[in-house]
């Protein structure tokens, strides 16, 4: 296959010279990225041009209270994809799980990026940040996660919070939230943060954010929860391949029953697709092979804030509004859950208020 982008082999520009990516694959990638970003296909050549000549941005990847699932998502492709190469050729100067240096040397590389590139580097944060008891529940190199994140994200061009833990606190923030876990934006309110929630985030969406920046010089538009519209603008339910069965009132009633074997709707088995916003059904996982609902399991709503408290029990169906079972009532499901969500958030807020009150009583931080 023809190597592409043979011009400009400088280390300061994106170059695929040694990456064995054909022009055809590269243009396919640019076309797919245009589609993912909801841009017309005519943007693909502009994207290709921009990616060829863009300056290589610095990027540091921080991990706090997490399971490393987002790093797994980044690394687990079965073969090197163009998307991986895009991420690979960023100047990734710090990533605890995959970098060779350790200890003092590693922490120095992080601080060198912060000091020498103020306002010019990206941060990817994976995992939540504990605030309780001065942040003692997550420390790296003798510093608390909250201290690190305030310095590193506070001086960055932008932070991409990957996974629900980094975006909203995730599972560590589930009640009773013993460490006082929060997402990046709550820990560093003045930082520019884009959220890519999900357990884990889909690396295609991370790539698209970086490609958008390299092409247009800005991050994609986001909703009130800091999520890019291109990836979180539509409900899972609206793009689900089982939707016709929902509209026809054909539901799985028991695992392994005839409806399950025939691919019917999983709503009765607890699917949270009607109340979850994500592009899972369209980009899928493992290079577009499948996604949970296609594999036969309902959506658990992992991309929504406080999903562990708000969406559980996972195997119980959403509130059942009158007339449910036809397409016209689907939005009422969302309205019903919005009330439940508000109640859940109120409880969460009360929990936090109690926690804050206790802190004050104890003369806490
Ligand atoms: S309820 Fe779940 S399985 Fe059924 S159509 Fe909606 S997203 Fe798909």
Coordinates of C-alpha atoms and ligand atoms in Angstrom, one line a residue:
X1 CA 0.0 0.0 0.0
X2 CA 1.1 3.5 -0.8
X3 CA 2.5 5.4 2.2
X4 CA 0.8 8.7 2.6
X5 CA 1.8 12.1 3.6
X6 CA 5.4 11.7 2.7
X7 CA 5.9 15.4 2.9
X8 CA 6.9 17.0 6.1
X9 CA 8.6 14.3 8.1
X10 CA 9.4 16.9 10.8
X11 CA 8.8 15.8 14.3
X12 CA 6.7 19.0 14.8
X13 CA 4.1 17.9 12.3
X14 CA 1.7 14.9 12.1
X15 CA 3.4 12.4 9.8
X16 CA 2.3 8.9 8.8
X17 CA 5.5 8.2 7.0
X18 CA 6.5 5.3 9.1
X19 CA 3.1 4.1 10.1
X20 CA 2.2 2.1 7.0
X21 CA -1.2 3.7 6.6
X22 CA -2.5 3.8 3.0
X23 CA -4.0 7.0 1.5
X24 CA -7.2 5.0 1.1
X25 CA -7.3 4.1 4.8
X26 CA -6.4 7.6 5.8
X27 CA -9.2 9.2 3.6
X28 CA -11.6 6.6 4.9
X29 CA -10.7 7.6 8.4
X30 CA -11.3 11.3 7.6
X31 CA -14.6 10.5 6.0
X32 CA -15.7 8.5 9.0
X33 CA -14.6 11.2 11.4
X34 CA -16.6 13.8 9.4
X35 CA -19.7 11.5 9.7
X36 CA -19.1 11.0 13.5
X37 CA -18.8 14.8 14.0
X38 CA -22.0 15.2 11.9
X39 CA -20.1 17.1 9.2
X40 CA -20.8 16.7 5.5
X41 CA -18.4 14.3 3.7
X42 CA -17.0 17.3 1.8
X43 CA -15.1 18.2 5.0
X44 CA -12.9 15.1 4.7
X45 CA -10.3 16.7 2.5
X46 CA -10.0 19.7 4.8
X47 CA -9.6 17.4 7.7
X48 CA -6.9 15.4 5.9
X49 CA -5.0 18.6 5.1
X50 CA -5.3 19.8 8.7
X51 CA -4.2 16.5 10.2
X52 CA -1.2 16.4 7.8
X53 CA 0.0 19.8 8.8
X54 CA -1.2 20.4 12.3
X55 CA 1.3 21.1 15.1
X56 CA 1.6 18.1 17.4
X57 CA -0.1 19.1 20.7
X58 CA 1.2 18.0 24.0
X59 CA -1.0 15.7 26.0
X60 CA -0.8 14.3 29.5
X61 CA -3.1 11.5 30.8
X62 CA -3.9 11.4 34.5
X63 CA -5.4 8.5 36.4
X64 CA -7.0 8.8 39.8
X65 CA -9.9 6.7 41.3
X66 CA -10.5 4.4 38.3
X67 CA -10.4 0.9 36.9
X68 CA -8.1 1.8 33.9
X69 CA -11.1 0.9 31.6
X70 CA -10.6 4.0 29.5
X71 CA -6.9 3.2 29.1
X72 CA -8.0 -0.3 28.1
X73 CA -10.4 1.2 25.6
X74 CA -7.5 3.2 24.1
X75 CA -5.2 0.2 23.9
X76 CA -7.4 -2.8 23.1
X77 CA -7.9 -2.5 19.4
X78 CA -7.0 -5.8 17.6
X79 CA -4.8 -4.0 15.0
X80 CA -3.4 -0.5 14.8
X81 CA -6.1 1.8 13.5
X82 CA -5.7 5.2 12.1
X83 CA -7.4 6.5 15.2
X84 CA -4.8 4.9 17.4
X85 CA -2.1 6.5 15.3
X86 CA -3.7 9.9 15.7
X87 CA -3.6 9.4 19.4
X88 CA -0.2 7.8 19.3
X89 CA 1.5 10.7 17.4
X90 CA 0.2 13.2 19.9
X91 CA 3.1 14.1 22.1
X92 CA 1.9 12.0 25.0
X93 CA 4.4 13.0 27.7
X94 CA 2.8 11.4 30.7
X95 CA 0.6 8.3 31.1
X96 CA 1.2 6.3 34.3
X97 CA -0.1 3.0 32.9
X98 CA 1.9 2.9 29.7
X99 CA 4.9 5.2 30.2
X100 CA 8.4 3.8 30.8
X101 CA 9.7 6.2 33.4
X102 CA 8.7 5.9 37.0
X103 CA 8.9 7.7 40.3
X104 CA 10.6 11.1 40.4
X105 CA 11.6 11.0 36.7
X106 CA 7.9 10.5 35.7
X107 CA 6.6 13.2 37.9
X108 CA 9.2 15.6 36.5
X109 CA 8.0 14.9 32.9
X110 CA 4.5 15.9 34.0
X111 CA 5.6 19.1 35.7
X112 CA 7.9 20.0 32.7
X113 CA 4.8 19.9 30.4
X114 CA 2.8 22.1 32.8
X115 CA 5.6 24.7 33.3
X116 CA 6.9 24.9 29.8
X117 CA 3.5 24.8 27.9
X118 CA 1.1 26.7 30.0
X119 CA -2.2 27.0 28.2
X120 CA -1.1 24.9 25.3
X121 CA -1.4 21.3 26.3
X122 CA -4.3 18.9 26.6
X123 CA -5.1 16.8 29.7
X124 CA -7.0 13.6 29.6
X125 CA -8.3 12.6 33.1
X126 CA -9.5 9.1 33.9
X127 CA -11.1 8.4 37.3
X128 CA -12.7 10.5 40.0
X129 CA -11.1 12.9 42.4
X130 CA -11.7 12.4 46.1
X131 CA -12.2 15.6 48.1
X132 CA -13.0 14.2 51.5
X133 CA -10.4 14.6 54.3
X134 CA -8.2 16.8 52.3
X135 CA -8.1 14.4 49.4
X136 CA -6.0 11.8 51.2
X137 CA -7.7 8.8 49.6
X138 CA -5.8 9.2 46.3
X139 CA -2.2 10.4 46.3
X140 CA 0.5 10.1 43.6
X141 CA 4.1 11.1 44.2
X142 CA 3.2 12.5 47.7
X143 CA 0.5 14.8 46.3
X144 CA -3.2 14.4 46.5
X145 CA -5.2 13.9 43.3
X146 CA -7.1 17.2 43.9
X147 CA -3.8 19.1 44.2
X148 CA -2.5 17.6 41.0
X149 CA -5.7 18.1 39.0
X150 CA -6.0 21.7 40.1
X151 CA -2.5 22.5 38.9
X152 CA -2.4 20.4 35.8
X153 CA -6.0 21.0 34.5
X154 CA -6.1 24.6 35.7
X155 CA -3.1 25.5 33.4
X156 CA -4.2 23.4 30.4
X157 CA -5.6 24.4 27.1
X158 CA -8.4 22.0 27.8
X159 CA -9.2 18.8 29.7
X160 CA -11.0 15.8 28.4
X161 CA -12.6 13.9 31.2
X162 CA -12.9 10.3 29.9
X163 CA -15.3 7.8 31.5
X164 CA -18.1 8.5 33.9
X165 CA -15.8 8.7 37.0
X166 CA -13.8 11.6 35.6
X167 CA -16.9 13.3 34.2
X168 CA -19.3 13.0 37.2
X169 CA -17.6 10.9 40.0
X170 CA -19.0 7.6 38.6
X171 CA -18.9 4.5 40.7
X172 CA -16.6 5.9 43.4
X173 CA -19.2 8.7 43.9
X174 CA -22.1 6.1 44.4
X175 CA -23.8 6.5 47.8
X176 CA -22.5 6.7 50.4
X177 CA -19.5 8.1 48.4
X178 CA -17.0 7.3 51.2
X179 CA -14.2 9.4 49.6
X180 CA -16.2 12.4 48.6
X181 CA -15.5 11.6 44.9
X182 CA -16.3 14.2 42.2
X183 CA -15.6 14.7 38.5
X184 CA -13.0 17.0 37.1
X185 CA -15.3 20.0 36.5
X186 CA -16.5 20.0 40.1
X187 CA -12.9 19.7 41.4
X188 CA -11.6 22.5 39.1
X189 CA -14.5 24.7 38.2
X190 CA -12.4 27.2 36.3
X191 CA -10.9 24.6 33.9
X192 CA -12.1 24.1 30.4
X193 CA -13.5 20.6 30.5
X194 CA -15.2 18.4 27.9
X195 CA -16.9 15.3 29.3
X196 CA -16.8 11.9 27.5
X197 CA -18.8 9.8 30.0
X198 CA -19.4 6.0 29.7
X199 CA -17.9 2.9 31.3
X200 CA -15.6 3.2 29.6
X201 CA -15.5 6.0 27.1
X202 CA -15.4 5.1 23.5
X203 CA -12.0 5.9 22.0
X204 CA -13.6 6.9 18.7
X205 CA -15.2 9.9 20.5
X206 CA -11.9 10.9 22.1
X207 CA -10.2 10.7 18.7
X208 CA -13.0 12.8 17.1
X209 CA -12.6 15.6 19.8
X210 CA -8.8 15.7 19.0
X211 CA -9.4 15.7 15.3
X212 CA -12.0 18.5 15.6
X213 CA -9.5 20.6 17.5
X214 CA -6.7 19.9 15.0
X215 CA -9.0 20.7 12.1
X216 CA -10.9 23.7 13.4
X217 CA -8.8 25.0 16.3
X218 CA -11.7 24.5 18.8
X219 CA -13.4 21.7 20.7
X220 CA -16.8 20.5 19.6
X221 CA -20.0 22.1 21.0
X222 CA -21.3 20.6 24.2
X223 CA -24.5 20.3 26.1
X224 CA -25.2 21.5 29.6
X225 CA -23.5 18.5 31.1
X226 CA -20.3 19.2 29.1
X227 CA -20.8 16.4 26.6
X228 CA -20.2 16.9 22.9
X229 CA -23.5 17.0 20.9
X230 CA -22.0 14.8 18.2
X231 CA -21.6 11.9 20.6
X232 CA -24.3 12.5 23.2
X233 CA -27.0 14.5 21.3
X234 CA -29.3 11.5 20.8
X235 CA -30.8 8.9 23.1
X236 CA -29.6 5.3 22.7
X237 CA -33.3 4.4 22.3
X238 CA -33.6 6.5 19.2
X239 CA -30.8 4.7 17.3
X240 CA -31.3 1.2 18.7
X241 CA -31.8 -1.7 16.3
X242 CA -34.4 -3.2 18.6
X243 CA -36.5 0.0 18.5
X244 CA -39.0 -1.4 16.0
X245 CA -39.9 -4.1 18.6
X246 CA -40.4 -1.5 21.2
X247 CA -42.8 0.4 19.0
X248 CA -44.6 -2.9 18.2
X249 CA -44.8 -3.8 21.9
X250 CA -42.6 -6.9 21.5
X251 CA -40.6 -7.3 24.6
X252 CA -38.2 -9.8 26.1
X253 CA -39.9 -11.0 29.4
X254 CA -37.3 -13.5 30.6
X255 CA -33.6 -14.1 29.7
X256 CA -33.5 -16.7 27.0
X257 CA -37.2 -16.6 26.1
X258 CA -38.3 -16.6 22.5
X259 CA -38.4 -12.8 22.4
X260 CA -34.8 -12.7 23.6
X261 CA -33.7 -15.2 21.0
X262 CA -35.5 -13.2 18.3
X263 CA -33.8 -9.9 19.3
X264 CA -36.9 -8.1 20.7
X265 CA -36.8 -5.0 22.9
X266 CA -35.1 -5.3 26.3
X267 CA -37.1 -2.6 28.0
X268 CA -39.0 -5.0 30.3
X269 CA -35.6 -6.4 31.4
X270 CA -34.5 -3.0 32.6
X271 CA -32.9 -1.4 29.6
X272 CA -32.2 2.3 30.3
X273 CA -31.8 3.2 26.6
X274 CA -34.9 5.5 26.7
X275 CA -33.1 7.8 29.2
X276 CA -29.5 7.6 28.2
X277 CA -27.7 9.8 25.7
X278 CA -24.8 8.2 23.8
X279 CA -23.8 7.1 20.3
X280 CA -23.1 3.5 21.4
X281 CA -25.6 2.0 18.8
X282 CA -24.0 3.9 15.9
X283 CA -20.3 3.6 16.5
X284 CA -20.4 0.4 18.7
X285 CA -17.3 -1.2 20.1
X286 CA -14.3 -3.4 19.0
X287 CA -14.1 -1.7 15.6
X288 CA -17.8 -1.5 15.2
X289 CA -18.4 -5.2 15.9
X290 CA -21.2 -4.9 18.5
X291 CA -22.5 -3.1 21.6
X292 CA -24.3 -4.3 24.8
X293 CA -27.9 -4.1 23.5
X294 CA -26.9 -5.9 20.3
X295 CA -25.3 -8.6 22.4
X296 CA -28.5 -9.1 24.3
X297 CA -28.1 -7.1 27.5
X298 CA -30.0 -3.9 28.3
X299 CA -28.3 -0.5 28.5
X300 CA -27.5 0.3 32.2
X301 CA -27.2 4.1 31.5
X302 CA -23.5 4.2 32.3
X303 CA -23.0 7.5 30.4
X304 CA -25.4 9.4 32.6
X305 CA -24.4 11.3 35.8
X306 CA -24.8 9.3 39.0
X307 CA -26.0 6.3 37.0
X308 CA -25.1 3.8 39.7
X309 CA -27.6 5.3 42.1
X310 CA -30.0 6.7 39.5
X311 CA -30.4 3.8 37.1
X312 CA -30.4 0.9 39.6
X313 CA -31.8 -1.6 40.0
X314 CA -30.5 -2.4 36.6
X315 CA -32.8 -5.2 35.8
X316 CA -36.0 -3.4 36.7
X317 CA -37.8 -1.5 34.0
X318 CA -38.2 2.3 33.9
X319 CA -41.3 3.9 35.2
X320 CA -44.3 2.8 33.2
X321 CA -46.3 5.7 31.9
X322 CA -49.9 5.1 30.8
X323 CA -50.2 3.9 27.2
X324 CA -46.6 2.7 27.1
X325 CA -45.6 0.4 24.3
X326 CA -46.0 2.6 21.3
X327 CA -43.6 5.1 19.9
X328 CA -45.6 8.2 20.8
X329 CA -45.2 7.4 24.5
X330 CA -41.4 7.0 24.5
X331 CA -40.8 10.6 25.6
X332 CA -43.1 10.1 28.6
X333 CA -40.7 7.4 29.7
X334 CA -38.0 10.1 29.8
X335 CA -40.3 12.5 31.6
X336 CA -41.1 9.9 34.2
X337 CA -37.5 9.1 34.8
X338 CA -36.6 12.8 34.9
X339 CA -38.8 13.1 38.0
X340 CA -37.0 10.0 39.5
X341 CA -33.7 11.5 38.5
X342 CA -34.5 14.8 40.2
X343 CA -35.4 12.9 43.3
X344 CA -32.2 10.9 43.0
X345 CA -30.2 14.1 42.6
X346 CA -32.0 15.7 45.6
X347 CA -31.0 12.7 47.7
X348 CA -27.5 13.1 46.4
X349 CA -27.6 16.8 47.2
X350 CA -28.9 16.0 50.7
X351 CA -26.1 13.4 51.1
X352 CA -23.6 16.0 50.2
X353 CA -25.2 18.6 52.5
X354 CA -25.0 16.2 55.4
X355 CA -21.4 15.5 54.5
X356 CA -20.6 19.2 54.3
X357 CA -22.4 19.8 57.5
X358 CA -20.4 17.1 59.3
X359 CA -17.3 18.6 57.9
X360 CA -18.2 22.0 59.4
X361 CA -19.1 20.5 62.8
X362 CA -15.7 18.8 62.8
X363 CA -14.0 22.0 61.6
X364 CA -13.1 20.1 58.4
X365 CA -11.4 21.5 55.4
Ligands
LIG1 S1 -35.7 0.1 25.4 FE1 -33.5 -0.5 25.1 S2 -33.6 -2.4 23.8 FE2 -35.6 -1.4 23.7 S3 -35.5 -0.1 21.9 FE3 -35.0 1.2 23.6 S4 -32.7 1.1 23.8 FE4 -33.4 -0.6 22.4

